[in-house]
mmCIF file of C-alpha atoms and ligand atoms in Angstrom:
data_model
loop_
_atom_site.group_PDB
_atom_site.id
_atom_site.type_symbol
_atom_site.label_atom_id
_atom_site.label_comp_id
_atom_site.label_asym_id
_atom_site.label_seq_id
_atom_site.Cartn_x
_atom_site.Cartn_y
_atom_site.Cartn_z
ATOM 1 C CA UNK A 1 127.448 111.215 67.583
ATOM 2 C CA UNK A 2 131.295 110.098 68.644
ATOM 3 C CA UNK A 3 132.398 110.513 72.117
ATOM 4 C CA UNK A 4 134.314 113.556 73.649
ATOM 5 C CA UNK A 5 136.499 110.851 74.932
ATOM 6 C CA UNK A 6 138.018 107.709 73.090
ATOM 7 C CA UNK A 7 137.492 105.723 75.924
ATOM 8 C CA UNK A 8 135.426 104.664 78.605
ATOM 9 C CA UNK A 9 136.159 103.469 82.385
ATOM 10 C CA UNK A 10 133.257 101.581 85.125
ATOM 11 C CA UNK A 11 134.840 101.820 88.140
ATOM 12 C CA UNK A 12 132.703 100.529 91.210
ATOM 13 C CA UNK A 13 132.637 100.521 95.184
ATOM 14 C CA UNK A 14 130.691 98.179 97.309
ATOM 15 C CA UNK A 15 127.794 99.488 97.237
ATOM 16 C CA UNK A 16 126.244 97.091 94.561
ATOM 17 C CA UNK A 17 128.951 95.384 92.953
ATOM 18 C CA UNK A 18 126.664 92.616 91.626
ATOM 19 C CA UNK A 19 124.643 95.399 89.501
ATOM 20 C CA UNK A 20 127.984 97.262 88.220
ATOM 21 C CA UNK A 21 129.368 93.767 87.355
ATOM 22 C CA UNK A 22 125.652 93.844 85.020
ATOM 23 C CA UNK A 23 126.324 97.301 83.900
ATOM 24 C CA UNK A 24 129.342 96.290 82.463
ATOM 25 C CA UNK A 25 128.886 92.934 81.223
ATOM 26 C CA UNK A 26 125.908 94.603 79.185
ATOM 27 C CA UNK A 27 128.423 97.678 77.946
ATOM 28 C CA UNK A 28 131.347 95.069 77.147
ATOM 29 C CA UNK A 29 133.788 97.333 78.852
ATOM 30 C CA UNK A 30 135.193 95.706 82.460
ATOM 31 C CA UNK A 31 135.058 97.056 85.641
ATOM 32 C CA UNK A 32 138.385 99.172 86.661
ATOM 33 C CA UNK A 33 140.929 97.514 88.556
ATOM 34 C CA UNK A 34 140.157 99.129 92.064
ATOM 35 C CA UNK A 35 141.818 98.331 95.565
ATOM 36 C CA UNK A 36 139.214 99.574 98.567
ATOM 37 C CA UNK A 37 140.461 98.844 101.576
ATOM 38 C CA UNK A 38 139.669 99.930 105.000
ATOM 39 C CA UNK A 39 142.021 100.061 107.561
ATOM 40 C CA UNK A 40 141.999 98.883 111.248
ATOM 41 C CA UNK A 41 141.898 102.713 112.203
ATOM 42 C CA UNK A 42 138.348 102.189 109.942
ATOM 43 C CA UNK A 43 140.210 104.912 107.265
ATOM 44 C CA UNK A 44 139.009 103.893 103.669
ATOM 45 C CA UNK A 45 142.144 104.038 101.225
ATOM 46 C CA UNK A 46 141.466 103.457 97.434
ATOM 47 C CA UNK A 47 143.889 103.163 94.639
ATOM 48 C CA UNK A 48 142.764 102.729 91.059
ATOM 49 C CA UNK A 49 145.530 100.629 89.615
ATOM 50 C CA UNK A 50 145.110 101.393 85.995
ATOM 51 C CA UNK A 51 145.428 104.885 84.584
ATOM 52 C CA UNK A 52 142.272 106.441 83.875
ATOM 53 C CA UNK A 53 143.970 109.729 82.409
ATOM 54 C CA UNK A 54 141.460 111.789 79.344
ATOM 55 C CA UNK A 55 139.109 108.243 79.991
ATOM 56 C CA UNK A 56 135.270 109.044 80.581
ATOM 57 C CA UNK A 57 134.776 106.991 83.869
ATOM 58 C CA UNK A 58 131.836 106.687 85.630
ATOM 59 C CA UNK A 59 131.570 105.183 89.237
ATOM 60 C CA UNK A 60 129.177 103.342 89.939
ATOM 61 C CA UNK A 61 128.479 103.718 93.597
ATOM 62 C CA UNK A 62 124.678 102.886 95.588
ATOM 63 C CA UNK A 63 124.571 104.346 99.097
ATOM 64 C CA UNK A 64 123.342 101.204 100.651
ATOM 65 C CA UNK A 65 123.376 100.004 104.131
ATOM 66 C CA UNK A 66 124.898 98.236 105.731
ATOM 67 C CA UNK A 67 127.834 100.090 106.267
ATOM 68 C CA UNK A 68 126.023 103.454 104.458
ATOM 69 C CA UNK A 69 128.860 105.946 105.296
ATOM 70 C CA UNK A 70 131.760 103.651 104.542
ATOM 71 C CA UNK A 71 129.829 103.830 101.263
ATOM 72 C CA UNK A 72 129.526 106.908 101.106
ATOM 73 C CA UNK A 73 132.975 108.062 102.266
ATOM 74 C CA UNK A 74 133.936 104.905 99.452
ATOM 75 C CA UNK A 75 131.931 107.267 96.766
ATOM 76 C CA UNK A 76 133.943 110.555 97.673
ATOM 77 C CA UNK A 77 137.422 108.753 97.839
ATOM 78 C CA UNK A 78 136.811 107.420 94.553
ATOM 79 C CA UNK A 79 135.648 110.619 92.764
ATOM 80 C CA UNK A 80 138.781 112.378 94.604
ATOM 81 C CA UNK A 81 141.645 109.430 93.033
ATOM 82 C CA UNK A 82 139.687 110.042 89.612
ATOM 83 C CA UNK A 83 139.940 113.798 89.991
ATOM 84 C CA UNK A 84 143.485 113.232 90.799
ATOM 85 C CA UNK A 85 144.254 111.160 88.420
ATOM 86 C CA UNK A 86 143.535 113.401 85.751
ATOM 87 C CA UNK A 87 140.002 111.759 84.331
ATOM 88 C CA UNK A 88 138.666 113.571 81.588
ATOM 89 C CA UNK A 89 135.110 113.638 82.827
ATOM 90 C CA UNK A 90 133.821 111.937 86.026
ATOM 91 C CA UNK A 91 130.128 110.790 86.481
ATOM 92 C CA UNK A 92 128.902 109.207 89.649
ATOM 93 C CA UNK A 93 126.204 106.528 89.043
ATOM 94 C CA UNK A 94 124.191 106.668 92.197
ATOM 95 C CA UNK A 95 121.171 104.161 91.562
ATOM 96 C CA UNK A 96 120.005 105.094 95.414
ATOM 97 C CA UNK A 97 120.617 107.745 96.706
ATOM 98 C CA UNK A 98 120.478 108.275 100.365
ATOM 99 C CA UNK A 99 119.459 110.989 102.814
ATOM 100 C CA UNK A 100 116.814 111.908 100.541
ATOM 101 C CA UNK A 101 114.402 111.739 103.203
ATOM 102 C CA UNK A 102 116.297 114.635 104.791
ATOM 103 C CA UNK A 103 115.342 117.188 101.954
ATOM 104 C CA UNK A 104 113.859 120.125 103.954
ATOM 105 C CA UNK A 105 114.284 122.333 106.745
ATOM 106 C CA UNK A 106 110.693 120.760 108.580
ATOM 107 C CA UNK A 107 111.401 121.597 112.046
ATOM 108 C CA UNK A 108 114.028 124.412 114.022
ATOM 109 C CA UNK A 109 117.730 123.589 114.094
ATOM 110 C CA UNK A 110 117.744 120.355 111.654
ATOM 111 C CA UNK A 111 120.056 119.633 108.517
ATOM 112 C CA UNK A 112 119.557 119.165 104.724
ATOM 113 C CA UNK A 113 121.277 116.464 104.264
ATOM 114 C CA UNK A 114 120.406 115.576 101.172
ATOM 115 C CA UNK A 115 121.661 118.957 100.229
ATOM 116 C CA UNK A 116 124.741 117.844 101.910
ATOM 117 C CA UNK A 117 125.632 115.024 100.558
ATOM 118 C CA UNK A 118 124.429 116.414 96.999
ATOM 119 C CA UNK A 119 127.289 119.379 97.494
ATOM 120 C CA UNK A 120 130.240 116.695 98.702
ATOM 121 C CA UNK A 121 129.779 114.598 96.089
ATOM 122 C CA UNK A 122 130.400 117.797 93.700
ATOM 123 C CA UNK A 123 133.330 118.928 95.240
ATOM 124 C CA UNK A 124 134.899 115.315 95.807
ATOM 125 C CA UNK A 125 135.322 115.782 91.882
ATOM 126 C CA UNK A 126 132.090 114.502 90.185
ATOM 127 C CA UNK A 127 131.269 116.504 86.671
ATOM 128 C CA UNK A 128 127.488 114.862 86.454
ATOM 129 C CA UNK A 129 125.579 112.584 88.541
ATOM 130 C CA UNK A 130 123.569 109.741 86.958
ATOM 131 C CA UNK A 131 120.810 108.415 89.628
ATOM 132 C CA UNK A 132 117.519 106.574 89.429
ATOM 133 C CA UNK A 133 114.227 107.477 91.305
ATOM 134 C CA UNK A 134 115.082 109.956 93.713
ATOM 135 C CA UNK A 135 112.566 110.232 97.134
ATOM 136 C CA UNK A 136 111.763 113.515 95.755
ATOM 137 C CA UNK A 137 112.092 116.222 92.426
ATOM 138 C CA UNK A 138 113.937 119.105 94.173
ATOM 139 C CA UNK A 139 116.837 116.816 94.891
ATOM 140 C CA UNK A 140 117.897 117.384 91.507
ATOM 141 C CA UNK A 141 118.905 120.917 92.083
ATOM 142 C CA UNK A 142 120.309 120.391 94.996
ATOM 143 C CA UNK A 143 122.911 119.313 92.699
ATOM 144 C CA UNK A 144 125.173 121.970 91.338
ATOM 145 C CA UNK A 145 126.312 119.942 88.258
ATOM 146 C CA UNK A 146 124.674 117.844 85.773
ATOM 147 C CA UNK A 147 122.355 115.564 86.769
ATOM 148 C CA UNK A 148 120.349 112.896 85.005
ATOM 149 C CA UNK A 149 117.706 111.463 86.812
ATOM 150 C CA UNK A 150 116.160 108.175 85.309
ATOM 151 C CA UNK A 151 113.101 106.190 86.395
ATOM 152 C CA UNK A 152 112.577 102.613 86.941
ATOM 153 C CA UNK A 153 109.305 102.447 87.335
ATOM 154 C CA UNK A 154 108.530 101.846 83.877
ATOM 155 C CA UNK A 155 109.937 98.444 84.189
ATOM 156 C CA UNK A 156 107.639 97.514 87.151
ATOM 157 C CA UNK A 157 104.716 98.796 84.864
ATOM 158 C CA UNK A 158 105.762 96.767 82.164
ATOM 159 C CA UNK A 159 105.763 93.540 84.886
ATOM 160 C CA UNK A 160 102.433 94.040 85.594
ATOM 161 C CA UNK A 161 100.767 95.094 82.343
ATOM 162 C CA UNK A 162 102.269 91.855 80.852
ATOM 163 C CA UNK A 163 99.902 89.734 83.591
ATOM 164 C CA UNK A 164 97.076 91.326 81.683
ATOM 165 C CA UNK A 165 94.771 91.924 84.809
ATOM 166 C CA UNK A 166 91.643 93.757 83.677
ATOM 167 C CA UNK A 167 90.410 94.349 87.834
ATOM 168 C CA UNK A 168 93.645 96.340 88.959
ATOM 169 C CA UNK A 169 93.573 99.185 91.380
ATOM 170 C CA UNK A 170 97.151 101.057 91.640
ATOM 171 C CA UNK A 171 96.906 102.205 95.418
ATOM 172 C CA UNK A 172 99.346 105.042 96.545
ATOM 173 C CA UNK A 173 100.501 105.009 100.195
ATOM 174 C CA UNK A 174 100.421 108.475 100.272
ATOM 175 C CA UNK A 175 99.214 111.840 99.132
ATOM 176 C CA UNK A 176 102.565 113.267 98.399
ATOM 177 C CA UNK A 177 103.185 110.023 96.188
ATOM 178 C CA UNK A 178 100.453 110.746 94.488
ATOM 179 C CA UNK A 179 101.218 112.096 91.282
ATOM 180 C CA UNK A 180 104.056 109.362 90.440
ATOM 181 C CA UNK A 181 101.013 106.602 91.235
ATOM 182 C CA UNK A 182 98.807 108.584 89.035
ATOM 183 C CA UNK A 183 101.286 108.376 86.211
ATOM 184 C CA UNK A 184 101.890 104.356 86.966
ATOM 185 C CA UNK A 185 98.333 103.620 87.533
ATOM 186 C CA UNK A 186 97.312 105.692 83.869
ATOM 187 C CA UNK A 187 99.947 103.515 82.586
ATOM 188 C CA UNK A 188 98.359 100.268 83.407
ATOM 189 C CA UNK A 189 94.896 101.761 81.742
ATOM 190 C CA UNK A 190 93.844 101.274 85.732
ATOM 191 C CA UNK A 191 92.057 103.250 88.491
ATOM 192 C CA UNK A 192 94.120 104.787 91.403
ATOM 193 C CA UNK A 193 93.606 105.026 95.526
ATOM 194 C CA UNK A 194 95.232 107.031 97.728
ATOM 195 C CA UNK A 195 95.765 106.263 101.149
ATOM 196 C CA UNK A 196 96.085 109.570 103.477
ATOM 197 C CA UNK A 197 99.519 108.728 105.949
ATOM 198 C CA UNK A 198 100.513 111.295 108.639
ATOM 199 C CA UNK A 199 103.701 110.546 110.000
ATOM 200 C CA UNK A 200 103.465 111.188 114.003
ATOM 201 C CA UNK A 201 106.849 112.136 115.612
ATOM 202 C CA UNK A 202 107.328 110.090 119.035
ATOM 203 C CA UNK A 203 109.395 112.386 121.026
ATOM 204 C CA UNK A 204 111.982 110.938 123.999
ATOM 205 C CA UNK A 205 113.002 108.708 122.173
ATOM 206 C CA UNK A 206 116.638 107.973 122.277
ATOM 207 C CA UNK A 207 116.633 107.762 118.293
ATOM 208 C CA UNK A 208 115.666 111.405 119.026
ATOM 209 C CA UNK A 209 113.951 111.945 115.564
ATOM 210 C CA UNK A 210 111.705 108.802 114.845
ATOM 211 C CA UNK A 211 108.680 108.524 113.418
ATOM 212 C CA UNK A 212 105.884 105.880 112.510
ATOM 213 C CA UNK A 213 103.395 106.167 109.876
ATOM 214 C CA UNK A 214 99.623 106.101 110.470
ATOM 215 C CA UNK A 215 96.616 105.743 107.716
ATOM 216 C CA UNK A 216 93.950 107.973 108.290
ATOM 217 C CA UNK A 217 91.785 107.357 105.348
ATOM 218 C CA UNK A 218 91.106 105.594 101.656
ATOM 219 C CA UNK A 219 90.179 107.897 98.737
ATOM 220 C CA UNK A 220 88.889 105.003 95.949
ATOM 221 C CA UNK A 221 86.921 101.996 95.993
ATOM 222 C CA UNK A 222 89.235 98.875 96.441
ATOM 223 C CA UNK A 223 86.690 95.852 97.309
ATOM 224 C CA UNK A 224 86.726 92.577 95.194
ATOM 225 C CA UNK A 225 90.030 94.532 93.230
ATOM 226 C CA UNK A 226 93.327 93.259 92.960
ATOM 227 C CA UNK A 227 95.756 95.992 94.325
ATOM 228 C CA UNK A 228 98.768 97.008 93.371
ATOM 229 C CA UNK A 229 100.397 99.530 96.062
ATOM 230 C CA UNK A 230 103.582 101.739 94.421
ATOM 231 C CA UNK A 231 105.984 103.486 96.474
ATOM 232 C CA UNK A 232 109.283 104.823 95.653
ATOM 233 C CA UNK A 233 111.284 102.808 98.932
ATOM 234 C CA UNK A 234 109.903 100.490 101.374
ATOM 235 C CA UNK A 235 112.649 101.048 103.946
ATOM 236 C CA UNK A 236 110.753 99.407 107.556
ATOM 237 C CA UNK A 237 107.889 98.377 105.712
ATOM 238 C CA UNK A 238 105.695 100.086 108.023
ATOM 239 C CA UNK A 239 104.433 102.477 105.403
ATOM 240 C CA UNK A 240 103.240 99.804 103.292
ATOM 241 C CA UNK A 241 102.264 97.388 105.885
ATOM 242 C CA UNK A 242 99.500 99.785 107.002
ATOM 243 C CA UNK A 243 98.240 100.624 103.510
ATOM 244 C CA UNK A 244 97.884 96.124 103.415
ATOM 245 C CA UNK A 245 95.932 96.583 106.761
ATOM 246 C CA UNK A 246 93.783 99.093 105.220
ATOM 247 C CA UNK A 247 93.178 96.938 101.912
ATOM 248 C CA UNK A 248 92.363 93.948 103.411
ATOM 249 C CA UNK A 249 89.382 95.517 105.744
ATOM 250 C CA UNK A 250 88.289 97.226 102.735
ATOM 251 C CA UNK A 251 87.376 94.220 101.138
ATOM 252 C CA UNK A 252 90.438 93.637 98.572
ATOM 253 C CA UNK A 253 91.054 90.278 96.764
ATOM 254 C CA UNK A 254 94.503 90.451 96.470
ATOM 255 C CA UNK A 255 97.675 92.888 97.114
ATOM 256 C CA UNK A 256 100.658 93.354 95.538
ATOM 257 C CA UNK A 257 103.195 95.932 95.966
ATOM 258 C CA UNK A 258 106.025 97.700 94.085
ATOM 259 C CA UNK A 259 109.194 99.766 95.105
ATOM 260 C CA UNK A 260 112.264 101.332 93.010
ATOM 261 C CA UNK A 261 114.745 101.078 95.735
ATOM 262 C CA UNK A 262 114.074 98.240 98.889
ATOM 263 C CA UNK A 263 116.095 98.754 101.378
ATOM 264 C CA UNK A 264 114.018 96.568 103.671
ATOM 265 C CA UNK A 265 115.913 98.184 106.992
ATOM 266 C CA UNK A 266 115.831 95.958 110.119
ATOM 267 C CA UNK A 267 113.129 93.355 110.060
ATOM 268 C CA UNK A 268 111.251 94.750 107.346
ATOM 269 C CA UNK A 269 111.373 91.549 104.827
ATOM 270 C CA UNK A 270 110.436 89.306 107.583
ATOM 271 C CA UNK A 271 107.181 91.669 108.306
ATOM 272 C CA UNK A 272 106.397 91.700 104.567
ATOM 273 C CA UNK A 273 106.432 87.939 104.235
ATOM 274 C CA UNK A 274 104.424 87.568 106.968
ATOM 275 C CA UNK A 275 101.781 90.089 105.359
ATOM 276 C CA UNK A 276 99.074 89.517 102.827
ATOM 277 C CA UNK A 277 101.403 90.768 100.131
ATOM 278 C CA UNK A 278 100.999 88.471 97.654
ATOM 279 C CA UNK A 279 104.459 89.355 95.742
ATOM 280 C CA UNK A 280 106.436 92.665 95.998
ATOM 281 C CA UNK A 281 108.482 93.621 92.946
ATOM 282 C CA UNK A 282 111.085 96.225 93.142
ATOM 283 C CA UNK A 283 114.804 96.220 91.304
ATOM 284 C CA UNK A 284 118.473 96.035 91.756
ATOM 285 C CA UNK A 285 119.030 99.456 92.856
ATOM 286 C CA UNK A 286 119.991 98.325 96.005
ATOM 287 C CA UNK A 287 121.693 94.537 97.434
ATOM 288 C CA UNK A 288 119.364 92.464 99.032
ATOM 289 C CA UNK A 289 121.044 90.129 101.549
ATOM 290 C CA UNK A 290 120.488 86.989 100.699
ATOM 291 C CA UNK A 291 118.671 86.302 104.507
ATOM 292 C CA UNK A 292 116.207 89.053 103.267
ATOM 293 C CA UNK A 293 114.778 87.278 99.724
ATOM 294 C CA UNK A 294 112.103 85.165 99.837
ATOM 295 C CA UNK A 295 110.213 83.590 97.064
ATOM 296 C CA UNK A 296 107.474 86.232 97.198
ATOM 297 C CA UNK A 297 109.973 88.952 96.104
ATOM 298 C CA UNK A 298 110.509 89.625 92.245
ATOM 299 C CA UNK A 299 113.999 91.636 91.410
ATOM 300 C CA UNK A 300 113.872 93.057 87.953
ATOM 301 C CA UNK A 301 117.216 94.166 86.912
ATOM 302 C CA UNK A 302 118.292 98.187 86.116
ATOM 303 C CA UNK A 303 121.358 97.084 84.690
ATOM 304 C CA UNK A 304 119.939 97.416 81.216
ATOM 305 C CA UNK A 305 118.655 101.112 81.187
ATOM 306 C CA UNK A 306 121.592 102.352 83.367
ATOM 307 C CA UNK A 307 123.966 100.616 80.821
ATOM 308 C CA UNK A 308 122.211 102.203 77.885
ATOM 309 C CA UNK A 309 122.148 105.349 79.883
ATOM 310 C CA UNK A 310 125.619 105.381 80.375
ATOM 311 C CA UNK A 311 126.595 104.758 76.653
ATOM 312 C CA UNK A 312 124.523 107.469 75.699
ATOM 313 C CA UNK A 313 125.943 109.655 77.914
ATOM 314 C CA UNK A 314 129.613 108.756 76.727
ATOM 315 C CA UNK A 315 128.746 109.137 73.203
ATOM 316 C CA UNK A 316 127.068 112.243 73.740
ATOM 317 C CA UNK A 317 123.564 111.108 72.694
ATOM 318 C CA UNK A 318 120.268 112.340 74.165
ATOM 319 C CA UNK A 319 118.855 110.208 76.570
ATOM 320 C CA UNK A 320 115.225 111.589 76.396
ATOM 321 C CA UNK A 321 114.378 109.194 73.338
ATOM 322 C CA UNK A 322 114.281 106.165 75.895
ATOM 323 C CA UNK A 323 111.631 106.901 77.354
ATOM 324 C CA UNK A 324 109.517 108.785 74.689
ATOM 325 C CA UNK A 325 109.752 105.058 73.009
ATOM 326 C CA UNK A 326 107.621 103.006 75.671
ATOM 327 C CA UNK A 327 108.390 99.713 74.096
ATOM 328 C CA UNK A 328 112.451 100.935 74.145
ATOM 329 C CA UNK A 329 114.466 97.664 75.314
ATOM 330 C CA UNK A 330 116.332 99.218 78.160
ATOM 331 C CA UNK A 331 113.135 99.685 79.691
ATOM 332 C CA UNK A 332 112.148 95.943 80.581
HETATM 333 C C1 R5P B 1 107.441 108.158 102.149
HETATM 334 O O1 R5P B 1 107.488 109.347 102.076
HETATM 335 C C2 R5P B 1 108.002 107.244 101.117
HETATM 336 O O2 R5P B 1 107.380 107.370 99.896
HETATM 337 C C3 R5P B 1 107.919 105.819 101.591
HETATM 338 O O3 R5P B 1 106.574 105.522 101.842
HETATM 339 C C4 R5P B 1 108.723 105.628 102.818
HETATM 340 O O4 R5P B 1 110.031 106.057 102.593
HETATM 341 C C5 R5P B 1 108.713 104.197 103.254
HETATM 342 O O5 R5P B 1 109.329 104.094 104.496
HETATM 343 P P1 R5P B 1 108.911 102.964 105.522
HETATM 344 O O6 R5P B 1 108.946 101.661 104.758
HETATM 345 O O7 R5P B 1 109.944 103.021 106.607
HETATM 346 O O8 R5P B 1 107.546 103.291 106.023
#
């Protein structure tokens, strides 16, 4: 099918400028001239310096830290300049998406932030939202637009069904994760465990609303088994540090673990490497600082399904058929 639009624009903040730089080496279109600048009164200015009038653009935009609402604030500025400028269509490719944590109204007098965010981005002059592996389903509708929301996790399956382990466990951290595990672990051909996490709220604390996790119980039978622990984020690592904990007094031979998004906040990768995590593979979604890699950590790249994505959606093409074929390229 051809395109609504002859042509097609990447433009792409600092939120992950290495993956956008991917995304657009593997399209064969370059990234938009941008300037983003912020100002000594910390203002964010941004100027596209190419026109970008009838184009199809997409900005590519992930709300990382450091710096997560200059990146955000980056995101609007950007969809307001296309708006502006008279795009044709606007998409915002958000491969993390933030706040997503704050998705319900769970205790008197707090926000939806998610819901918030979801509603600026919509009026700062996005037409659909592209976005990978969000913390939870009814984040979708909080979007009042189009919204495509891919997975990655078929490309950490993929990583670990090619090392052709016939004793793998797939342990979820958590009950509410585990449907997604189910999915991963059925398709590995392997077992699932769930780990039961509460989350207990410390109250007077000057970070007002923090909270640490604690494993209650194991539902599955992990001795002797190599483990694989999914997750959709490891942000402190405390999550998945106690599932390890757990593992290892239950008698398992080895652990692994697996994210979509790391965002390995404070001194998360340092607690990780000093774990019994034998390698944790996640993707690109997000930067990872240098300081935080270590040789234990396996990146695999979503450049390739968010660049096939993206054509798709510019030619008008359904984007279903990518995953329906397992063994599809774009994923892994
Ligand atoms: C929980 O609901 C999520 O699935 C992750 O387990 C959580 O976001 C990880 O956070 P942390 O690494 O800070 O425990």
């Amino acid at each position: 099918m051809g395109s609504r639009f002859d042509e097609m624009r990447i433009f792409a903040g600092n939120g992950n400028l290495a993956l956008a730089q991917a995304i657009s080496e593997r399209i064969g279109v370059p990234l938009g001239d941008a300037t983003i600048v912020k100002f000594s009164n910390e203002n964010i200015f941004v100027k596209l310096n190419e026109s970008v009038r009838e184009k199809d653009v997409f900005v590519v935009q992930s709300l990382s830290a450091p710096h997560l609402s200059d990146r955000i604030m980056e995101l609007l500025i950007m969809l307001d300049a296309c708006k502006r400028a008279s795009a044709g269509r606007v998409t915002a490719v958000i491969p993390y998406y933030a706040y997503g944590r704050t998705d319900k109204k769970d205790q008197p007098r707090v926000p939806i932030t998610a819901r918030l965010l979801a509603d600026m981005i919509a009026a700062a002059g996005a037409q659909q939202v592209l976005t990978i592996d969000l913390h939870a389903g009814q984040i979708q509708g909080f979007f009042s637009i189009p919204t495509d929301e891919l997975t990655a996790m078929h490309l950490l399956v993929r990583y670990f069904a090619d090392k052709g382990w016939d004793d793998l466990i797939v342990v979820s951290p958590d009950v509410g994760f585990a449907k997604r595990a189910r999915n991963f672990a059925e398709a590995l051909n392997a077992p699932l465990a769930i780990s039961e996490k509460r989350r207990v709220q410390h109250f007077g604390r000057k970070d007002g609303n923090y909270t640490s996790p604690e494993i209650l119980n194991l539902i599955g039978d992990v001795a002797g088994k190599r483990c694989v622990v999914v997750d959709d984020e490891i942000a402190t690592g405390g999550s998945i540090m106690e599932v390890v904990q757990l593992l290892e007094r239950e008698g398992a031979r080895e652990i692994y673990a697996c994210c979509v998004h790391a965002v390995l906040a404070a001194n998360a990768s340092q607690r990780l490497q000093a774990s019994g995590i034998r390698e944790l593979v996640t993707t690109d979604t997000l930067p990872i600082a240098p300081e935080k890699q270590w040789s234990n950590l396996t990146v695999l790249s979503v450049s390739t399904l968010l660049a096939e994505v993206m054509q798709r959606i510019h030619s008008g093409v359904s984007v279903d058929t990518i995953f329906t074929q397992r063994n599809h390229p774009a994923l892994g």
